[in-house]
Tab-separated table of C-alpha atoms and ligand atoms in Angstrom:
chain	number	residue	atom	x	y	z
A	1	MET	CA	0.065	-0.291	0.040
A	2	ARG	CA	1.197	3.663	-0.518
A	3	TYR	CA	1.234	4.208	3.070
A	4	PRO	CA	0.531	1.956	5.925
A	5	ILE	CA	-3.001	0.162	6.030
A	6	GLY	CA	-3.196	1.815	9.902
A	7	PHE	CA	-2.453	5.046	8.656
A	8	THR	CA	-4.952	5.293	5.590
A	9	MET	CA	-7.801	3.232	7.932
A	10	ALA	CA	-6.953	6.104	10.924
A	11	GLN	CA	-7.765	9.052	8.134
A	12	ALA	CA	-11.107	7.260	6.468
A	13	ARG	CA	-12.176	6.962	9.678
A	14	HIS	CA	-11.936	10.532	10.707
A	15	ARG	CA	-13.228	11.523	8.008
A	16	ALA	CA	-16.601	8.836	7.739
A	17	ARG	CA	-16.969	10.523	11.573
A	18	MET	CA	-16.594	14.206	11.086
A	19	GLU	CA	-18.952	14.054	8.125
A	20	GLN	CA	-21.063	11.550	9.774
A	21	ALA	CA	-21.819	14.468	11.923
A	22	GLY	CA	-22.280	17.186	9.853
A	23	HIS	CA	-19.214	18.656	9.727
A	24	THR	CA	-17.972	19.970	6.445
A	25	ARG	CA	-14.418	21.331	8.275
A	26	TYR	CA	-12.283	19.527	9.987
A	27	PRO	CA	-8.404	19.191	10.624
A	28	THR	CA	-7.341	15.779	9.852
A	29	VAL	CA	-3.611	17.581	9.979
A	30	LEU	CA	-1.491	18.901	12.911
A	31	MET	CA	1.323	20.682	11.909
A	32	LEU	CA	2.358	20.923	14.959
A	33	GLU	CA	5.949	23.024	15.316
A	34	PRO	CA	7.621	22.753	18.985
A	35	LEU	CA	10.390	25.037	18.375
A	36	TYR	CA	11.407	27.543	15.614
A	37	THR	CA	15.008	26.377	15.661
A	38	CYS	CA	17.344	25.000	13.020
A	39	ASN	CA	20.389	23.446	12.281
A	40	LEU	CA	20.353	24.762	9.254
A	41	ALA	CA	19.389	28.499	8.153
A	42	CYS	CA	17.794	26.377	3.860
A	43	ILE	CA	17.162	29.729	1.625
A	44	GLY	CA	13.639	28.680	0.793
A	45	CYS	CA	12.865	28.489	4.362
A	46	SER	CA	10.914	31.310	6.287
A	47	VAL	CA	12.920	33.212	7.602
A	48	GLU	CA	10.894	32.632	11.280
A	49	ARG	CA	11.535	29.074	11.235
A	50	HIS	CA	15.463	28.929	11.398
A	51	THR	CA	16.074	31.770	13.666
A	52	GLY	CA	14.211	30.810	16.946
A	53	LYS	CA	15.805	30.468	20.150
A	54	LEU	CA	15.635	26.738	22.163
A	55	ALA	CA	14.800	28.618	25.174
A	56	ASP	CA	11.167	30.118	23.250
A	57	ARG	CA	10.418	26.061	22.890
A	58	MET	CA	7.454	24.793	23.555
A	59	PRO	CA	6.378	22.675	27.216
A	60	LEU	CA	4.947	19.843	26.269
A	61	GLU	CA	2.282	20.406	28.162
A	62	THR	CA	1.231	22.893	25.874
A	63	VAL	CA	1.530	20.579	23.004
A	64	PHE	CA	-0.261	17.849	24.488
A	65	LYS	CA	-3.281	20.893	24.777
A	66	ALA	CA	-2.911	21.385	20.999
A	67	VAL	CA	-3.278	18.365	19.955
A	68	ASP	CA	-5.603	17.472	22.226
A	69	ASP	CA	-7.661	20.941	21.076
A	70	CYS	CA	-7.304	20.090	17.862
A	71	GLY	CA	-8.261	16.076	17.568
A	72	ALA	CA	-6.060	15.557	14.151
A	73	PRO	CA	-5.404	12.031	14.303
A	74	ILE	CA	-2.501	12.646	12.202
A	75	VAL	CA	0.697	14.981	13.659
A	76	ASN	CA	3.425	16.469	11.970
A	77	ILE	CA	5.903	17.377	13.617
A	78	CYS	CA	8.135	20.401	11.866
A	79	GLY	CA	9.876	23.282	13.121
A	80	GLY	CA	12.260	24.097	12.827
A	81	GLU	CA	14.036	21.078	13.271
A	82	PRO	CA	12.236	19.150	15.885
A	83	THR	CA	15.440	16.179	16.203
A	84	LEU	CA	16.605	19.833	18.181
A	85	TYR	CA	13.709	19.603	20.585
A	86	PRO	CA	14.900	18.454	23.621
A	87	GLU	CA	11.983	16.518	24.967
A	88	LEU	CA	10.712	14.456	21.190
A	89	LYS	CA	10.810	11.427	23.234
A	90	GLU	CA	8.845	12.082	25.557
A	91	LEU	CA	6.712	14.312	23.027
A	92	ILE	CA	6.457	11.294	20.272
A	93	GLU	CA	5.606	8.587	23.949
A	94	GLY	CA	2.313	11.125	24.239
A	95	LEU	CA	1.546	11.304	20.771
A	96	ILE	CA	1.579	7.771	20.736
A	97	ALA	CA	-0.379	7.141	23.887
A	98	ARG	CA	-2.603	10.007	22.399
A	99	ASP	CA	-3.548	6.797	19.532
A	100	LYS	CA	-1.683	9.125	16.717
A	101	TYR	CA	0.055	8.631	13.714
A	102	ILE	CA	2.870	10.927	13.832
A	103	ILE	CA	5.427	12.485	10.685
A	104	LEU	CA	8.602	13.748	11.644
A	105	CYS	CA	9.212	15.901	9.446
A	106	THR	CA	13.546	16.226	9.143
A	107	ASN	CA	17.467	17.512	7.621
A	108	ALA	CA	18.302	13.806	8.538
A	109	LEU	CA	21.429	15.565	10.103
A	110	LYS	CA	20.812	15.019	13.909
A	111	LEU	CA	18.860	11.693	13.353
A	112	ASP	CA	21.646	9.102	14.416
A	113	THR	CA	22.308	10.645	18.254
A	114	LYS	CA	18.256	12.198	18.592
A	115	VAL	CA	16.333	9.387	16.827
A	116	TYR	CA	18.301	5.738	15.938
A	117	GLY	CA	18.877	3.820	19.557
A	118	VAL	CA	16.741	6.562	21.365
A	119	ILE	CA	13.155	6.419	19.853
A	120	PRO	CA	12.676	2.950	18.479
A	121	PRO	CA	10.311	2.610	15.482
A	122	SER	CA	6.835	2.101	15.364
A	123	GLU	CA	4.040	1.757	12.768
A	124	ARG	CA	2.576	5.091	14.330
A	125	LEU	CA	5.783	6.967	13.481
A	126	PHE	CA	6.943	7.970	10.141
A	127	LEU	CA	10.659	10.112	8.996
A	128	MET	CA	10.133	12.433	6.600
A	129	VAL	CA	13.325	13.914	4.840
A	130	HIS	CA	13.743	16.990	2.967
A	131	LEU	CA	16.133	15.905	-0.188
A	132	ASP	CA	14.935	19.012	-2.227
A	133	GLY	CA	17.071	17.242	-5.307
A	134	LEU	CA	20.707	15.578	-6.278
A	135	ARG	CA	24.030	16.513	-4.484
A	136	GLU	CA	24.460	20.196	-5.934
A	137	THR	CA	20.971	20.929	-5.877
A	138	HIS	CA	19.758	19.885	-2.091
A	139	ASP	CA	23.406	21.312	-0.592
A	140	TYR	CA	22.411	24.730	-2.633
A	141	VAL	CA	19.624	24.673	-1.528
A	142	CYS	CA	20.274	23.693	2.294
A	143	ASN	CA	23.449	26.524	2.316
A	144	ARG	CA	25.516	23.768	3.452
A	145	LYS	CA	28.160	20.963	1.486
A	146	GLY	CA	27.595	17.276	2.655
A	147	VAL	CA	23.995	17.288	3.762
A	148	PHE	CA	22.704	15.663	1.224
A	149	ASP	CA	25.690	12.972	1.567
A	150	LYS	CA	24.490	12.906	5.466
A	151	ALA	CA	21.369	12.846	4.492
A	152	VAL	CA	21.356	9.613	2.103
A	153	GLU	CA	22.837	7.613	4.930
A	154	MET	CA	20.239	8.502	7.088
A	155	ILE	CA	17.544	6.699	4.514
A	156	ARG	CA	19.551	4.131	4.038
A	157	LYS	CA	20.347	3.521	8.022
A	158	GLY	CA	16.776	4.232	8.958
A	159	LYS	CA	15.288	1.210	6.364
A	160	GLU	CA	18.130	-0.501	8.135
A	161	LEU	CA	17.044	-0.212	11.731
A	162	GLY	CA	12.923	-0.896	10.786
A	163	TYR	CA	11.678	2.545	10.654
A	164	TYR	CA	9.203	3.955	8.156
A	165	VAL	CA	11.144	6.282	5.937
A	166	TYR	CA	9.530	8.339	3.400
A	167	LEU	CA	10.994	10.950	1.285
A	168	ASN	CA	10.220	15.020	0.889
A	169	THR	CA	10.703	16.909	-1.791
A	170	THR	CA	10.080	20.719	-2.832
A	171	VAL	CA	10.492	22.365	-6.192
A	172	TYR	CA	12.448	25.077	-6.523
A	173	LYS	CA	13.179	26.767	-9.472
A	174	GLU	CA	16.846	25.223	-10.063
A	175	THR	CA	15.305	21.911	-9.645
A	176	ARG	CA	15.479	20.127	-12.825
A	177	VAL	CA	12.630	17.670	-13.852
A	178	GLU	CA	15.213	15.194	-14.251
A	179	GLU	CA	16.534	15.120	-10.828
A	180	VAL	CA	12.861	14.708	-9.394
A	181	GLU	CA	12.418	11.568	-11.386
A	182	ALA	CA	16.565	10.044	-10.078
A	183	LEU	CA	15.597	11.415	-6.542
A	184	CYS	CA	12.166	9.106	-7.169
A	185	GLN	CA	14.659	6.106	-8.001
A	186	MET	CA	16.214	6.426	-5.240
A	187	VAL	CA	13.485	5.979	-3.396
A	188	ASP	CA	13.266	2.097	-4.033
A	189	GLU	CA	17.692	1.941	-4.885
A	190	LEU	CA	17.176	2.701	-0.592
A	191	ARG	CA	14.346	0.802	0.088
A	192	ALA	CA	12.090	3.966	1.200
A	193	ASP	CA	8.942	4.031	1.675
A	194	GLY	CA	7.817	6.760	-0.575
A	195	ILE	CA	8.351	10.601	-1.664
A	196	LEU	CA	6.191	13.830	-1.474
A	197	ILE	CA	6.981	16.034	-3.529
A	198	SER	CA	5.350	19.589	-3.229
A	199	PRO	CA	6.227	23.088	-5.522
A	200	GLY	CA	8.006	25.535	-2.840
A	201	TYR	CA	5.830	28.332	-1.102
A	202	GLU	CA	7.093	31.423	-2.347
A	203	TYR	CA	7.235	33.191	1.617
A	204	GLU	CA	7.105	37.512	1.743
A	205	SER	CA	10.614	36.665	3.916
A	206	VAL	CA	12.577	35.097	1.431
A	207	THR	CA	14.354	37.651	-0.895
A	208	ALA	CA	16.166	34.830	-3.155
A	209	ASP	CA	14.875	34.287	-6.719
A	210	VAL	CA	14.319	30.788	-5.971
A	211	PHE	CA	10.041	30.200	-6.394
A	212	LEU	CA	9.151	29.293	-10.068
A	213	THR	CA	5.678	31.143	-11.049
A	214	ARG	CA	2.548	28.978	-11.828
A	215	GLU	CA	3.210	28.909	-15.482
A	216	GLN	CA	6.867	27.140	-14.331
A	217	ILE	CA	4.593	24.935	-11.316
A	218	HIS	CA	2.459	23.575	-14.391
A	219	GLU	CA	5.387	22.761	-16.431
A	220	LYS	CA	7.549	21.025	-14.401
A	221	PHE	CA	4.126	18.886	-12.600
A	222	ARG	CA	2.935	18.258	-16.247
A	223	GLN	CA	6.230	15.779	-16.453
A	224	ILE	CA	5.965	14.629	-13.216
A	225	ARG	CA	2.504	13.469	-13.646
A	226	ALA	CA	3.532	11.612	-16.911
A	227	PHE	CA	6.337	9.690	-15.393
A	228	SER	CA	4.241	9.040	-11.597
A	229	HIS	CA	2.475	6.208	-12.050
A	230	ARG	CA	5.842	4.549	-12.285
A	231	TYR	CA	6.871	5.389	-8.462
A	232	ARG	CA	6.173	5.324	-4.973
A	233	ILE	CA	4.703	8.838	-4.857
A	234	ASN	CA	3.025	9.916	-2.225
A	235	ALA	CA	0.352	12.620	-3.666
A	236	THR	CA	-2.826	11.278	-4.558
A	237	PRO	CA	-3.378	11.368	-8.405
A	238	LEU	CA	-6.271	14.533	-8.510
A	239	PHE	CA	-3.800	16.060	-6.292
A	240	LEU	CA	-1.170	15.642	-9.700
A	241	GLU	CA	-3.647	16.744	-11.821
A	242	PHE	CA	-3.874	19.935	-10.193
A	243	ALA	CA	-0.448	20.828	-8.805
A	244	ALA	CA	-0.252	20.275	-13.521
A	245	GLY	CA	-3.123	22.579	-14.287
A	246	LEU	CA	-5.103	20.090	-15.717
A	247	ARG	CA	-7.715	21.180	-12.620
A	248	GLU	CA	-9.021	23.611	-9.993
A	249	LEU	CA	-9.156	22.635	-6.267
A	250	PRO	CA	-10.631	24.729	-3.381
A	251	CYS	CA	-8.563	25.643	-0.479
A	252	SER	CA	-8.391	23.397	2.862
A	253	PRO	CA	-6.691	25.203	4.933
A	254	TRP	CA	-8.334	23.806	7.461
A	255	SER	CA	-7.395	20.160	6.922
A	256	THR	CA	-4.081	21.033	8.325
A	257	VAL	CA	-3.751	23.682	10.874
A	258	ASN	CA	-0.677	24.754	12.974
A	259	TYR	CA	0.643	25.073	15.807
A	260	THR	CA	3.561	27.286	16.450
A	261	PRO	CA	5.679	29.194	19.335
A	262	LYS	CA	3.074	32.033	18.671
A	263	GLY	CA	-0.006	30.424	19.120
A	264	TRP	CA	-1.942	28.878	16.274
A	265	LYS	CA	-1.647	30.336	12.936
A	266	ALA	CA	-4.394	31.051	10.634
A	267	PRO	CA	-4.895	30.461	8.550
A	268	CYS	CA	-2.324	28.332	6.964
A	269	TYR	CA	0.998	26.487	7.483
A	270	LEU	CA	2.410	29.294	5.008
A	271	ILE	CA	0.742	33.443	5.867
A	272	GLU	CA	-0.733	34.793	8.238
A	273	GLY	CA	-3.037	36.359	6.778
A	274	GLU	CA	-5.114	36.757	10.243
A	275	GLY	CA	-2.388	36.386	12.661
A	276	TYR	CA	-2.024	34.149	15.422
A	277	PHE	CA	-4.501	32.800	18.505
A	278	ASP	CA	-3.987	31.754	21.783
A	279	ASN	CA	-6.247	29.210	22.216
A	280	TRP	CA	-8.560	27.238	19.823
A	281	GLU	CA	-11.882	28.092	19.526
A	282	ASP	CA	-10.679	31.532	19.225
A	283	PHE	CA	-9.117	30.048	16.094
A	284	TRP	CA	-11.301	27.758	14.881
A	285	ASN	CA	-14.477	29.625	15.276
A	286	HIS	CA	-12.567	33.251	14.094
A	287	THR	CA	-10.869	32.260	11.104
A	288	ASN	CA	-12.692	33.511	7.806
A	289	TRP	CA	-12.667	29.720	6.030
A	290	GLU	CA	-14.692	31.107	3.650
A	291	TYR	CA	-11.866	34.219	2.215
A	292	TRP	CA	-9.468	31.790	2.352
A	293	GLU	CA	-11.240	28.580	0.901
A	294	SER	CA	-12.105	30.934	-2.100
A	295	ARG	CA	-8.143	31.459	-3.027
A	296	ILE	CA	-9.093	35.374	-3.264
A	297	ASP	CA	-6.320	36.812	-1.530
A	298	PRO	CA	-2.786	37.603	-3.420
A	299	ARG	CA	-1.022	35.352	-1.336
A	300	CYS	CA	-2.692	32.090	-2.650
A	301	GLN	CA	-2.656	32.762	-6.080
A	302	ASN	CA	0.826	31.283	-6.260
A	303	CYS	CA	0.129	28.389	-4.873
A	304	LYS	CA	0.250	24.562	-5.210
A	305	MET	CA	0.670	23.166	-1.439
A	306	HIS	CA	0.207	19.875	-0.369
A	307	SER	CA	-1.369	20.949	2.992
A	308	GLY	CA	-3.837	23.266	1.459
A	309	PHE	CA	-5.272	21.091	-1.210
A	310	GLU	CA	-4.507	17.248	-0.330
A	311	HIS	CA	-7.498	17.004	1.477
A	312	SER	CA	-9.722	19.065	-1.492
A	313	ALA	CA	-8.295	16.585	-3.485
A	314	VAL	CA	-9.289	13.594	-2.138
A	315	THR	CA	-13.042	15.492	-1.648
A	316	ALA	CA	-13.149	15.455	-4.982
A	317	ALA	CA	-12.125	12.494	-5.776
A	318	MET	CA	-14.440	10.703	-4.228
A	319	LYS	CA	-17.521	12.980	-6.134
A	320	THR	CA	-17.324	10.229	-8.737
A	321	LEU	CA	-17.253	6.341	-8.612
A	322	LYS	CA	-14.552	6.740	-11.162
A	323	GLY	CA	-12.138	9.158	-9.105
A	324	THR	CA	-13.414	6.796	-5.675
A	325	ILE	CA	-11.581	3.691	-7.617
A	326	GLN	CA	-8.938	5.789	-9.125
A	327	LEU	CA	-7.897	7.107	-5.268
A	328	ALA	CA	-8.568	3.233	-4.253
A	329	VAL	CA	-6.667	1.496	-6.799
A	330	TRP	CA	-3.693	4.733	-6.433
A	331	SER	CA	-3.864	3.892	-1.840
A	332	LEU	CA	-3.203	0.075	-2.833
A	333	ARG	CA	-0.589	0.907	-5.354
A	334	LYS	CA	3.173	-0.070	-3.521
B	401	SF4	S1	-3.503	28.944	-0.938
B	401	SF4	FE1	-2.277	27.925	0.151
B	401	SF4	S2	-1.465	30.364	0.909
B	401	SF4	FE2	-3.910	30.209	0.345
B	401	SF4	S3	-4.711	29.573	2.692
B	401	SF4	FE3	-4.421	28.159	1.187
B	401	SF4	S4	-2.844	26.871	2.195
B	401	SF4	FE4	-2.732	29.210	2.704
């Protein structure tokens, strides 16, 4: 299967429960940023995410309250670099005790000292290693030599130790489509579990000219879509159609909510269009979801991120029998 059966079923059960209860908007993924500290300063990353002090990280009780308030079955721990969070082991243990599935988004530099031999493999824990191209491109994007080689070594070691390991690739202007296909081939060579591919979001705080225009996104994703059936790409067929400019989708920013050291970020992981909220109820009840779904805001024009659109892609697929069958076949494929 594209993802382990438990992970797929947890999402399906959550969707069915929410819809039976009459909810049209509900979170499925919590993008949890317990710290804004990082050991890299990648050129395409929002500046605040790698300049925070470790002392300003979230205490565990604050994290668990956010997890319980939001109720999403999947917690994507990002940041910052989550392996630098001193309480990572306790955080993961607490999430597993709450029946959550955990995606640990990492640059992999500290996996050997902070995860391997410290936090055991689990069917609920997925390591998501950033690899934004082959050696030259990835090291350029990470602004440091040697990061690519270390990440590949950590992916190989993680698989030997029995972890679920996925690659996470952001496509920038510098990224050649041939490199993306080479990364897909690496998934098989390294016996990794899959690869997530997304176009980079043009953060206002990033001045480097690394982002794709809308037309460039469509062009690159048309080529990626053409070879996608040969590899374990963890983006649904409809999402790839959307990224390739072959269909339109509304945004679902509420499906992937973001909790940060500054509070709940509205509307989404990418922009603070409505600022930060201290508590869940205010965030959930006072964010103008209808406005953000419409994508009329100028900051949404060039956005084709998984976090906003994968839920919409699944919803659109499930509206027709053909789409539902296509989604089921995609989920079941190895
Ligand atoms: S379109 Fe992108 S930037 Fe706009 S609300 Fe959706 S996810 Fe956020």
